[in-house]
Amino acid sequence: MLDKNKELKIAIIHDHLGFKGGGERTVLLTALELGADFITAYAHPDTFPDYQEKLGERLIVLSKGVINTRVIRFFWIRWLFWRHRRAFRKYDVILASSNIATEMAAKHFRPDAFKMTYTHSTPRRIFDQYEYSKSTYPRILRPAFAVFVRLWRRFYLRAVRIYDFNIANSNCVRQRIIDHTGSDANAVLYPPIMVDKFKWLGQQDYFFSWARLDELKRVELIVKAFQKMPDKKLIVASGGPRLETVKRLAEGCPNIEILGWIPDERLFDLVGNCRAAVYIPINEDAGMTHLEANAAGKPVIAVREGGLIESVIDGETGILMREDPDEEDLIRAVRKMTPEWCLERKERCVEQARRYSKEVFMAKMKEIIRKNDPRRPLLGIDASRWEDPRFPGRTRRTGVEVYTWNLLKELVPLAQKRGLRVRLYAPRLIPEFSQEIQKIIPGRKGWTRKGLTRELRYSAPDYFFTPSFYIPKTAPRNSFATVHDVIYRSEPEKYSLKERLMLEYSTYLNIRRAAKIITVSEFSRSEINKYLKFPVEKIVVAPLGHDPWPDIERGLEREKKIFYVGRVEKKKSVDVLVRAFKIFDGQEPGWKLVLLGKLGFKGEEIVKLIRENGLKGRIELAGPLGDDFKKMSLTTAGIFVHPSASEGSCLPLFEAWDSM
């Protein structure tokens, strides 16, 4: 934990300032507002020079020269960040923006720093656009490209999972993070719009496009559509790799003007005086052009793809054409945007843009940093057993999962109230908790040994607690674990060899690594001390609790049923219960025994015992049904029974008392 009186040192790391894009404006503005250092591979003097000048010495450029050869440049930028990797360790808060910076800086921060990545987009050419990317290479090179992408994808995934906090620039990008990485974003924060710069100045007779000229922005489609509308004027003010192609396309069309890159003041003037904007990129991540137009009171012709679906209100702040539009779709939209139609939507456009202002963006960014201030102690909790990991997404729970779930609901707000930061580690998002405090570590097999161990190595909490498994070797000294019981030692015959080995291993690691052990009863405390020789003064008893069920009907008429909840196995002495019921049934006929739970170790022998004693019709194996069945059964059963002789405590017992 950092000194609470120390001033935070913040850095923003961005690939390069090679051109004037929305991402570059966003991170430069963020650096200025946060008083952060800005680290980048190289900076073109025409890329927001006023921002560069204001940063002054806080603008750290790693190279004065630029390599433009495509393949060499790919590795060169990465090498620059790797070469200067030691510089990253002096920062307390880091925001990595863009993919190269995210990949190359990940492993080189201090474990106690707060590490964020602002995801403008995942590297789509190695995910959903892989087949298209491969098709752009000669056939002879495609096998090599496939191998290269496999390595790149692995490198990217390992890097991005090191970050504590992932910010997506739209819900569209958040879904890509989920689809491509198996993880999730902690927050969605749309890029800031300079609403004070874009203002309504008037209404002239031209439509305006200022999207960068590349193959993803569909500017050529816009030009072709306006070729068919000589009575409609189009101005294109931007540059990019397709600039010359667009210029050639517009030759001989007096209604189309291609300006190239222009100064900001000229851009503001053209936006403020146009009739409407045209912005139809291919599956754009978030997009800023359409909202800049809205800030000037101008509606936009957009496309029903990507992040534009989230921020264009169809019919109010613009027109959303269908996916993959053609020239005729655009022509119809232009014809619909009469001067009167556009003027009627002026105020609604301005109102929409204000939701994405610089002030809104920076307030949310500063709030994220405030909540995750590394000067406050961090409690990390293994939340992987909030539900049964064998049934992901189905919220099925046995005793350990019920214990973990109830504990999390009480512990998290209590820790936050006491000033701690909380981070929940889980393989899937827990819907009932804020995304902001969750670190999703994908994976199932070996999740603790691989994923959680690696997470704690690169992002060490001040305190760590596992309510259900073992403390990883990379956990901090102040680590704690719950040990429910040691029946595997006192009655080993009730466990399979595999279960005994797993429990021996996990308990051994906890005994070695825990500052204190938490258990559920004084009985368990004495058993842990007896069998594991763990000092009794380092064992804390925290008895189980149960919140009364508000949604059950108490006082119902009881049926002649005996109800058991738990795994059907010898560890729980269910075989003893079956034999006892055989005797009871002979003395008190008419009763039925209901066993609610899945079969456990030697459960088949218990099924055989039921059959051999002729009790198949008298004993019901209900299986692992849900809470509703359990609640209904507890409120109507005449007797609740739990025969296990050596358990530390029993949650179903509290539930049975609650259902009286």
XYZ file of C-alpha atoms in Angstrom:
660
model
C 0.000 0.000 0.000
C 1.297 3.459 -0.917
C 1.844 6.236 1.586
C -1.575 7.866 1.972
C 0.046 11.310 2.056
C 1.925 10.800 -1.202
C 0.697 12.621 -4.292
C -0.293 10.167 -7.010
C 1.966 10.021 -10.038
C -0.142 9.279 -13.129
C 0.869 8.234 -16.632
C -1.052 7.735 -19.861
C 0.585 5.450 -22.409
C -0.554 5.605 -26.032
C 0.812 3.900 -29.150
C 1.711 7.025 -31.117
C 0.474 10.440 -32.220
C 0.764 9.705 -35.928
C -2.519 11.316 -36.969
C -5.448 13.362 -35.639
C -7.989 10.815 -34.475
C -10.673 10.689 -31.822
C -8.618 8.312 -29.685
C -5.613 10.649 -29.738
C -7.738 13.639 -28.762
C -9.351 11.646 -25.954
C -6.125 10.547 -24.274
C -4.316 13.867 -24.741
C -7.251 15.669 -23.160
C -7.314 13.135 -20.327
C -3.609 13.647 -19.634
C -4.079 17.426 -19.435
C -7.082 17.160 -17.118
C -5.390 14.643 -14.797
C -1.985 16.343 -14.765
C -0.513 13.089 -16.065
C 2.633 12.288 -18.013
C 1.915 11.220 -21.598
C 4.197 8.511 -23.008
C 4.074 7.663 -26.706
C 6.314 6.115 -29.361
C 6.417 9.177 -31.617
C 4.458 12.390 -32.183
C 3.708 14.121 -35.486
C 3.822 17.914 -35.023
C 0.415 18.320 -36.710
C -1.363 15.950 -34.301
C -3.165 18.343 -31.949
C -0.133 20.657 -31.557
C -1.925 22.813 -28.978
C -2.363 19.797 -26.690
C 1.264 18.789 -27.192
C 2.395 22.297 -26.325
C 0.276 22.392 -23.155
C 1.728 19.076 -21.986
C 5.245 20.456 -22.293
C 7.785 18.307 -20.437
C 5.060 15.851 -19.489
C 4.937 14.717 -23.129
C 7.494 11.894 -23.264
C 8.219 10.831 -26.864
C 10.302 7.668 -27.178
C 11.578 8.321 -30.703
C 12.013 11.437 -32.829
C 12.131 9.412 -36.042
C 9.405 7.251 -37.569
C 9.600 3.920 -39.386
C 6.733 3.590 -41.852
C 7.454 0.172 -43.378
C 4.420 -1.886 -42.338
C 5.970 -5.071 -40.905
C 9.074 -3.410 -39.437
C 6.941 -0.689 -37.847
C 4.808 -3.329 -36.082
C 7.840 -4.621 -34.177
C 9.646 -1.296 -33.900
C 6.917 0.401 -31.839
C 6.739 -2.613 -29.533
C 10.500 -2.576 -29.127
C 10.412 1.121 -28.137
C 8.000 0.419 -25.281
C 9.985 -2.630 -24.182
C 13.245 -0.654 -24.228
C 11.767 2.000 -21.900
C 9.867 -0.465 -19.702
C 11.645 0.546 -16.473
C 10.182 4.044 -16.719
C 6.683 2.647 -16.115
C 7.501 1.495 -12.585
C 7.582 4.990 -11.108
C 3.853 5.558 -11.641
C 1.045 4.901 -9.160
C -1.831 5.105 -11.668
C -1.463 4.073 -15.309
C -3.905 4.335 -18.183
C -2.826 2.321 -21.235
C -4.633 3.414 -24.376
C -4.518 1.492 -27.679
C -3.392 -2.065 -28.229
C 0.401 -1.852 -28.536
C 0.752 0.181 -25.345
C -1.607 -2.215 -23.557
C 0.388 -5.245 -24.680
C 3.922 -4.009 -24.141
C 3.578 -2.151 -20.849
C 1.463 -4.717 -18.999
C 4.161 -6.689 -17.148
C 6.327 -3.730 -16.229
C 4.212 -1.821 -13.703
C 4.546 -2.093 -9.940
C 2.206 -4.704 -8.434
C 0.726 -2.070 -6.098
C -0.030 0.414 -8.897
C -3.558 0.831 -10.216
C -3.495 -0.271 -13.847
C -6.237 0.701 -16.307
C -6.638 0.138 -20.003
C -8.966 2.233 -22.144
C -10.114 -0.103 -24.913
C -10.961 1.828 -28.065
C -11.221 -1.606 -29.684
C -9.686 -5.035 -29.386
C -7.169 -5.911 -32.170
C -9.933 -7.155 -34.429
C -7.657 -8.464 -37.170
C -6.701 -11.335 -34.853
C -10.282 -11.978 -33.734
C -13.477 -11.343 -35.728
C -11.653 -9.887 -38.767
C -9.018 -12.618 -38.881
C -10.262 -14.261 -42.083
C -10.426 -10.926 -43.889
C -6.925 -9.976 -42.694
C -5.534 -13.307 -43.849
C -7.099 -12.863 -47.283
C -5.107 -9.632 -47.834
C -1.823 -11.592 -47.859
C -0.498 -13.699 -50.771
C -1.483 -17.365 -50.429
C 2.088 -18.423 -49.831
C 2.274 -16.197 -46.726
C -1.087 -17.128 -45.190
C 0.142 -20.171 -43.185
C 2.859 -18.004 -41.623
C 0.280 -15.316 -40.881
C -1.946 -17.900 -39.156
C 0.918 -18.975 -36.871
C 1.830 -15.364 -36.178
C -1.770 -14.485 -35.255
C -1.973 -17.446 -32.892
C 1.090 -16.142 -31.011
C -0.112 -12.532 -31.115
C -3.528 -13.483 -29.771
C -1.972 -15.379 -26.873
C 0.361 -12.469 -26.104
C -2.501 -9.941 -26.178
C -4.778 -12.018 -23.952
C -2.071 -12.582 -21.346
C -1.261 -8.864 -21.343
C -4.792 -7.450 -21.152
C -5.677 -9.722 -18.233
C -2.955 -8.127 -16.110
C -4.834 -4.828 -15.901
C -6.954 -4.125 -12.842
C -9.597 -2.125 -14.657
C -10.737 -2.286 -18.275
C -12.719 0.666 -19.645
C -14.628 0.121 -22.887
C -15.445 3.150 -25.017
C -18.924 1.792 -25.827
C -21.189 -1.153 -25.141
C -20.255 -2.414 -28.591
C -16.602 -2.621 -27.533
C -17.580 -4.122 -24.201
C -19.234 -6.987 -26.091
C -16.077 -7.433 -28.144
C -14.050 -7.658 -24.936
C -16.391 -10.393 -23.721
C -16.341 -12.249 -27.049
C -12.620 -11.925 -27.743
C -11.034 -12.205 -24.284
C -13.547 -14.158 -22.192
C -13.309 -11.363 -19.627
C -15.421 -8.214 -19.276
C -15.121 -4.448 -19.037
C -15.361 -2.843 -15.616
C -16.972 0.302 -17.004
C -18.213 1.836 -20.244
C -17.022 5.404 -20.777
C -17.775 7.076 -24.095
C -15.102 9.367 -25.616
C -15.479 13.055 -24.723
C -17.029 15.494 -27.175
C -15.794 19.096 -27.231
C -19.295 20.535 -27.053
C -17.906 24.030 -26.394
C -16.019 23.979 -29.718
C -18.815 22.700 -31.984
C -21.617 25.270 -32.186
C -24.558 26.004 -34.481
C -23.527 28.942 -36.679
C -26.117 28.771 -39.426
C -27.485 26.506 -42.117
C -25.952 26.421 -45.562
C -26.765 23.990 -48.342
C -23.949 21.420 -48.009
C -23.594 18.043 -46.308
C -20.317 17.479 -44.469
C -18.026 14.490 -43.854
C -14.798 14.631 -41.834
C -14.189 10.953 -41.060
C -10.655 9.718 -41.695
C -10.173 8.480 -45.252
C -9.558 4.775 -44.927
C -11.354 1.619 -46.064
C -13.411 1.385 -42.842
C -15.145 4.780 -43.055
C -17.060 4.266 -46.369
C -16.244 7.798 -47.561
C -15.945 6.500 -51.127
C -19.544 5.264 -50.898
C -20.581 8.758 -49.776
C -18.828 10.347 -52.762
C -20.428 7.877 -55.204
C -23.885 8.622 -53.810
C -23.387 12.386 -54.227
C -22.186 11.838 -57.794
C -25.777 10.772 -58.474
C -27.140 13.895 -56.742
C -25.637 16.866 -58.602
C -28.155 19.137 -56.868
C -26.739 18.246 -53.426
C -23.390 19.599 -52.271
C -20.833 17.528 -50.302
C -17.677 18.734 -48.540
C -15.095 16.176 -47.325
C -12.472 17.547 -44.933
C -10.036 14.861 -43.776
C -7.049 12.826 -44.851
C -5.780 9.305 -44.674
C -4.509 6.485 -46.885
C -7.507 6.759 -49.277
C -7.195 10.516 -49.854
C -5.922 10.333 -53.437
C -8.475 7.664 -54.343
C -11.294 9.852 -53.033
C -9.937 12.884 -54.910
C -9.850 10.966 -58.190
C -13.373 9.703 -57.557
C -14.665 13.261 -57.088
C -13.039 14.655 -60.251
C -15.553 16.219 -62.601
C -18.187 16.630 -59.859
C -18.577 20.353 -59.087
C -20.942 19.541 -56.215
C -18.206 17.596 -54.332
C -15.245 19.336 -52.669
C -12.303 17.392 -51.115
C -10.271 19.572 -48.741
C -7.912 17.126 -47.014
C -6.865 17.860 -43.435
C -7.850 21.338 -42.283
C -7.138 23.420 -39.139
C -9.528 22.955 -36.239
C -10.998 26.454 -36.545
C -11.969 25.783 -40.171
C -13.435 22.419 -39.121
C -15.570 24.044 -36.413
C -16.816 26.597 -38.945
C -17.763 23.961 -41.534
C -19.574 21.816 -38.987
C -21.442 24.804 -37.569
C -22.716 25.884 -40.973
C -23.554 22.577 -42.689
C -27.063 21.237 -43.126
C -26.170 17.787 -41.748
C -23.236 15.408 -41.307
C -22.674 12.068 -43.018
C -20.879 9.376 -40.984
C -21.274 5.752 -42.053
C -18.220 3.755 -40.832
C -18.104 -0.032 -40.893
C -19.082 -1.368 -37.476
C -17.511 1.599 -35.665
C -16.396 1.039 -32.073
C -17.941 4.181 -30.574
C -17.481 7.095 -32.948
C -17.208 10.807 -32.212
C -17.979 12.525 -35.523
C -21.742 12.122 -35.256
C -21.801 13.526 -31.720
C -19.600 16.464 -32.710
C -22.185 17.206 -35.382
C -24.958 16.938 -32.786
C -23.074 19.383 -30.537
C -23.391 21.933 -33.354
C -27.118 21.204 -33.605
C -26.704 19.150 -36.764
C -28.345 15.770 -37.344
C -26.298 12.989 -38.899
C -26.821 10.324 -41.537
C -25.407 7.214 -39.847
C -25.554 3.440 -40.128
C -27.139 0.836 -37.893
C -23.824 -0.765 -36.937
C -21.421 -0.837 -33.986
C -21.458 1.892 -31.379
C -23.562 4.259 -33.490
C -26.650 2.286 -32.522
C -26.083 3.396 -28.931
C -25.620 7.131 -29.514
C -27.717 8.052 -32.578
C -31.429 8.396 -31.814
C -33.056 7.374 -35.072
C -35.441 10.052 -36.341
C -34.415 12.520 -33.626
C -30.663 13.175 -33.783
C -30.141 11.559 -37.157
C -31.151 8.813 -39.549
C -29.849 5.281 -39.047
C -29.586 3.483 -42.367
C -29.622 -0.300 -42.526
C -26.456 -2.367 -42.058
C -24.119 -2.451 -45.055
C -25.963 0.336 -46.894
C -25.666 1.058 -50.585
C -25.733 4.307 -52.558
C -29.536 4.295 -52.877
C -29.957 4.044 -49.084
C -27.782 7.117 -48.678
C -29.580 9.012 -51.407
C -32.952 8.394 -49.708
C -31.555 9.622 -46.375
C -30.126 12.782 -47.958
C -33.452 13.527 -49.694
C -35.255 13.171 -46.369
C -32.961 15.671 -44.641
C -34.591 18.860 -45.847
C -33.534 22.161 -44.246
C -36.801 22.205 -42.258
C -36.356 18.607 -41.036
C -32.850 19.395 -39.780
C -33.806 22.646 -38.053
C -36.618 20.958 -36.159
C -34.048 18.644 -34.520
C -31.470 21.262 -33.612
C -32.142 21.408 -29.853
C -32.537 17.632 -29.515
C -29.147 17.140 -31.147
C -27.437 19.581 -28.769
C -29.096 17.927 -25.782
C -27.865 14.487 -26.895
C -24.286 15.691 -27.375
C -24.131 17.149 -23.865
C -24.476 13.625 -22.459
C -21.030 12.924 -23.954
C -19.267 16.140 -22.997
C -15.704 16.478 -21.772
C -17.028 17.352 -18.302
C -19.109 14.158 -18.100
C -16.164 12.061 -19.324
C -13.620 13.543 -16.902
C -15.986 13.360 -13.926
C -16.413 9.622 -14.526
C -12.690 9.081 -15.129
C -11.752 10.905 -11.922
C -14.384 8.947 -10.009
C -12.856 5.659 -11.218
C -9.429 6.777 -9.990
C -10.864 8.002 -6.688
C -12.572 4.679 -6.002
C -9.409 2.780 -6.895
C -6.887 5.085 -5.236
C -3.861 2.815 -4.549
C -3.165 4.727 -1.346
C -6.160 2.899 0.152
C -5.653 -0.754 1.193
C -7.013 -3.402 -1.161
C -8.831 -6.557 -0.077
C -8.829 -9.293 -2.707
C -11.423 -12.071 -2.348
C -11.560 -15.381 -4.184
C -15.215 -15.325 -5.278
C -14.955 -18.296 -7.654
C -17.349 -20.377 -5.568
C -20.229 -17.913 -5.526
C -21.949 -20.635 -7.549
C -21.115 -24.266 -8.308
C -18.270 -24.059 -10.892
C -19.487 -27.279 -12.527
C -22.699 -25.516 -13.568
C -21.609 -22.024 -14.703
C -24.393 -19.504 -15.035
C -27.027 -21.716 -13.410
C -26.538 -20.370 -9.834
C -26.634 -23.852 -8.347
C -25.140 -23.991 -4.875
C -24.213 -26.589 -2.292
C -22.978 -25.790 1.214
C -19.666 -24.173 0.257
C -21.295 -22.023 -2.425
C -24.111 -20.956 -0.077
C -21.518 -20.025 2.565
C -19.424 -18.081 0.035
C -22.404 -16.290 -1.450
C -23.862 -15.176 1.883
C -20.430 -14.136 3.117
C -19.745 -11.993 0.033
C -23.064 -10.169 0.383
C -22.160 -9.110 3.931
C -18.376 -8.742 3.701
C -18.112 -6.531 0.606
C -20.215 -3.579 1.856
C -18.670 -3.893 5.324
C -15.126 -3.693 3.921
C -16.042 -0.728 1.708
C -17.635 1.066 4.632
C -14.353 0.720 6.519
C -12.407 2.375 3.701
C -11.031 -0.681 1.940
C -11.018 -1.179 -1.779
C -12.494 -4.562 -2.703
C -11.671 -6.744 -5.693
C -13.614 -9.937 -6.372
C -11.825 -12.564 -8.451
C -14.144 -14.883 -10.384
C -14.239 -16.777 -13.698
C -17.591 -15.183 -14.596
C -19.311 -11.898 -13.887
C -21.354 -11.929 -10.668
C -24.517 -10.003 -11.619
C -25.383 -8.925 -8.079
C -22.131 -6.970 -7.610
C -20.838 -3.905 -9.422
C -18.646 -4.643 -12.434
C -16.220 -2.053 -11.110
C -15.029 -4.249 -8.226
C -14.774 -7.504 -10.189
C -11.748 -8.994 -11.921
C -12.921 -11.666 -14.335
C -10.261 -14.324 -14.844
C -11.463 -16.723 -17.562
C -10.910 -20.441 -17.225
C -12.147 -23.470 -15.346
C -9.554 -26.217 -14.960
C -6.674 -25.085 -12.744
C -8.266 -21.647 -12.260
C -6.603 -20.946 -8.895
C -3.234 -22.450 -9.786
C -2.986 -20.623 -13.117
C -5.238 -17.595 -13.420
C -5.536 -16.406 -9.821
C -1.866 -17.052 -9.044
C -0.819 -14.969 -12.037
C -3.271 -12.204 -11.150
C -1.876 -11.835 -7.624
C 1.684 -11.759 -8.964
C 1.083 -8.697 -11.138
C -1.599 -6.962 -9.045
C -0.955 -7.710 -5.412
C -3.705 -6.821 -2.900
C -2.804 -5.798 0.638
C -5.076 -8.510 2.063
C -6.365 -11.718 0.498
C -9.174 -14.019 1.583
C -10.425 -17.305 0.169
C -13.642 -18.687 1.668
C -13.570 -21.900 -0.323
C -10.196 -23.166 -1.586
C -6.510 -22.410 -1.022
C -4.231 -19.381 -0.828
C -2.061 -19.049 -3.980
C 1.710 -18.826 -3.589
C 1.697 -15.233 -4.901
C -0.776 -14.015 -2.270
C 0.339 -11.354 0.239
C 1.514 -12.114 3.765
C -1.816 -10.939 5.169
C -3.847 -13.794 3.710
C -6.741 -15.643 5.286
C -8.701 -18.797 4.472
C -11.773 -20.603 5.718
C -11.383 -24.251 6.711
C -14.831 -25.696 7.418
C -13.754 -29.027 8.898
C -11.104 -31.777 8.757
C -13.340 -34.835 8.422
C -11.026 -36.062 5.671
C -8.491 -36.593 8.489
C -10.781 -37.825 11.265
C -12.860 -40.118 9.019
C -10.830 -40.687 5.827
C -12.918 -43.692 4.778
C -15.762 -41.312 3.889
C -13.742 -39.734 1.069
C -12.387 -40.944 -2.222
C -8.633 -40.951 -2.687
C -8.912 -38.038 -5.115
C -10.936 -35.953 -2.643
C -8.534 -36.704 0.209
C -5.502 -35.714 -1.852
C -7.169 -32.483 -2.985
C -8.214 -31.561 0.557
C -4.817 -32.478 1.981
C -3.123 -30.303 -0.627
C -5.379 -27.255 -0.244
C -5.408 -27.386 3.555
C -1.636 -27.853 3.674
C -1.167 -24.710 1.579
C -3.567 -22.746 3.763
C -1.825 -23.850 6.943
C 1.514 -22.771 5.490
C 0.403 -19.448 4.042
C -2.443 -18.135 6.206
C -1.921 -15.399 8.761
C -5.093 -16.761 10.357
C -7.547 -19.550 9.656
C -11.284 -18.911 9.901
C -13.595 -21.768 10.814
C -17.292 -22.173 11.555
C -17.472 -23.648 15.074
C -15.506 -24.324 18.250
C -15.653 -28.024 17.375
C -13.918 -27.386 14.046
C -11.400 -25.172 15.778
C -10.383 -27.967 18.138
C -10.278 -30.502 15.286
C -8.042 -28.237 13.165
C -5.700 -27.782 16.082
C -5.734 -31.515 16.838
C -5.135 -32.881 13.332
C -3.210 -30.049 11.648
C -1.254 -28.711 14.652
C -2.196 -25.156 13.685
C -1.910 -22.809 16.702
C -5.299 -22.417 18.312
C -4.730 -18.694 18.867
C -4.500 -18.214 15.078
C -7.849 -19.894 14.448
C -10.833 -17.538 14.440
C -14.346 -18.926 14.927
C -16.974 -17.144 12.831
C -20.231 -19.118 13.234
C -22.504 -19.555 10.257
C -25.466 -17.234 9.923
C -28.734 -17.275 8.041
C -30.939 -14.398 6.884
C -34.618 -15.226 7.448
C -36.467 -16.058 4.252
C -39.022 -13.299 3.563
C -40.777 -15.210 0.800
C -41.956 -18.414 2.496
C -45.275 -19.207 4.137
C -44.711 -20.388 7.686
C -47.074 -22.321 9.945
C -48.356 -24.667 7.234
C -49.768 -28.082 8.048
C -46.973 -30.622 8.295
C -46.912 -33.776 6.221
C -45.543 -37.163 7.226
C -42.245 -36.493 5.519
C -38.688 -36.593 6.810
C -36.541 -34.145 4.884
C -32.744 -34.252 4.387
C -30.676 -31.601 2.531
C -27.104 -32.278 1.396
C -25.025 -34.560 -0.749
C -26.157 -38.162 -0.642
C -22.924 -39.774 0.522
C -21.311 -41.616 3.394
C -19.503 -38.486 4.616
C -22.929 -37.159 5.595
C -23.865 -40.526 7.221
C -26.773 -40.949 4.810
C -26.209 -44.729 4.913
C -26.849 -44.567 8.671
C -29.983 -42.523 7.993
C -31.309 -45.125 5.544
C -30.830 -47.962 8.063
C -32.445 -45.870 10.812
C -35.414 -45.109 8.564
C -35.839 -48.853 7.919
C -36.341 -49.380 11.655
C -38.506 -46.257 11.988
C -40.698 -47.315 9.071
C -41.425 -50.614 10.790
C -42.537 -48.817 13.932
C -44.206 -45.701 12.424
C -45.553 -46.633 8.970
C -46.819 -43.987 6.582
C -43.798 -41.691 6.676
C -41.627 -40.869 3.670
C -37.927 -39.889 3.614
C -36.918 -37.260 1.002
C -33.205 -36.907 0.187
C -32.526 -33.558 -1.532
C -29.058 -33.417 -3.072
C -26.817 -34.951 -5.682
C -25.044 -38.259 -5.217
C -21.602 -37.932 -3.628
C -18.816 -40.361 -2.735
C -20.191 -43.912 -2.675
C -23.663 -42.546 -3.365
C -24.342 -45.580 -5.551
C -23.909 -47.805 -2.490
C -26.602 -45.805 -0.703
C -28.945 -46.240 -3.700
C -28.219 -49.980 -3.578
C -28.869 -50.011 0.183
C -32.297 -48.397 -0.379
C -33.165 -51.001 -2.991
C -31.926 -53.976 -0.932
C -34.004 -52.878 2.082
C -37.160 -52.602 -0.006
C -37.423 -48.843 0.591
C -37.557 -47.630 -2.993
C -41.130 -46.417 -2.647
C -40.563 -44.994 0.847
C -37.347 -43.040 0.176
C -37.347 -40.396 -2.569
C -34.069 -39.369 -4.222
C -35.095 -35.850 -5.235
C -31.724 -34.905 -6.734
C -30.172 -31.411 -6.704
C -33.356 -29.358 -7.091
C -33.434 -25.597 -6.524
C -34.184 -23.341 -3.569
C -37.921 -23.186 -4.285
C -38.312 -26.945 -3.804
C -36.160 -26.822 -0.686
C -38.190 -24.009 0.862
C -41.493 -25.703 0.056
C -40.284 -29.001 1.524
C -38.910 -27.450 4.720
C -42.186 -25.621 5.397
C -44.301 -28.771 4.972
C -42.063 -31.625 6.197
C -42.842 -33.064 9.615
C -39.201 -33.767 10.489
C -35.865 -32.352 9.351
C -32.861 -34.627 9.789
C -29.133 -34.125 9.351
C -27.200 -37.166 10.586
C -23.609 -36.096 9.768
C -21.557 -36.658 12.900
C -18.372 -34.662 12.300
C -19.286 -31.511 10.372
C -18.200 -28.150 11.676
C -21.659 -26.648 11.249
C -24.844 -27.090 9.206
C -26.556 -24.413 7.103
C -29.685 -26.514 6.370
C -30.300 -26.689 10.127
C -30.667 -22.884 10.266
C -32.943 -23.007 7.216
C -35.106 -25.670 8.866
C -35.461 -23.566 12.009
C -36.396 -20.566 9.851
C -39.199 -22.533 8.194
C -40.946 -23.385 11.451
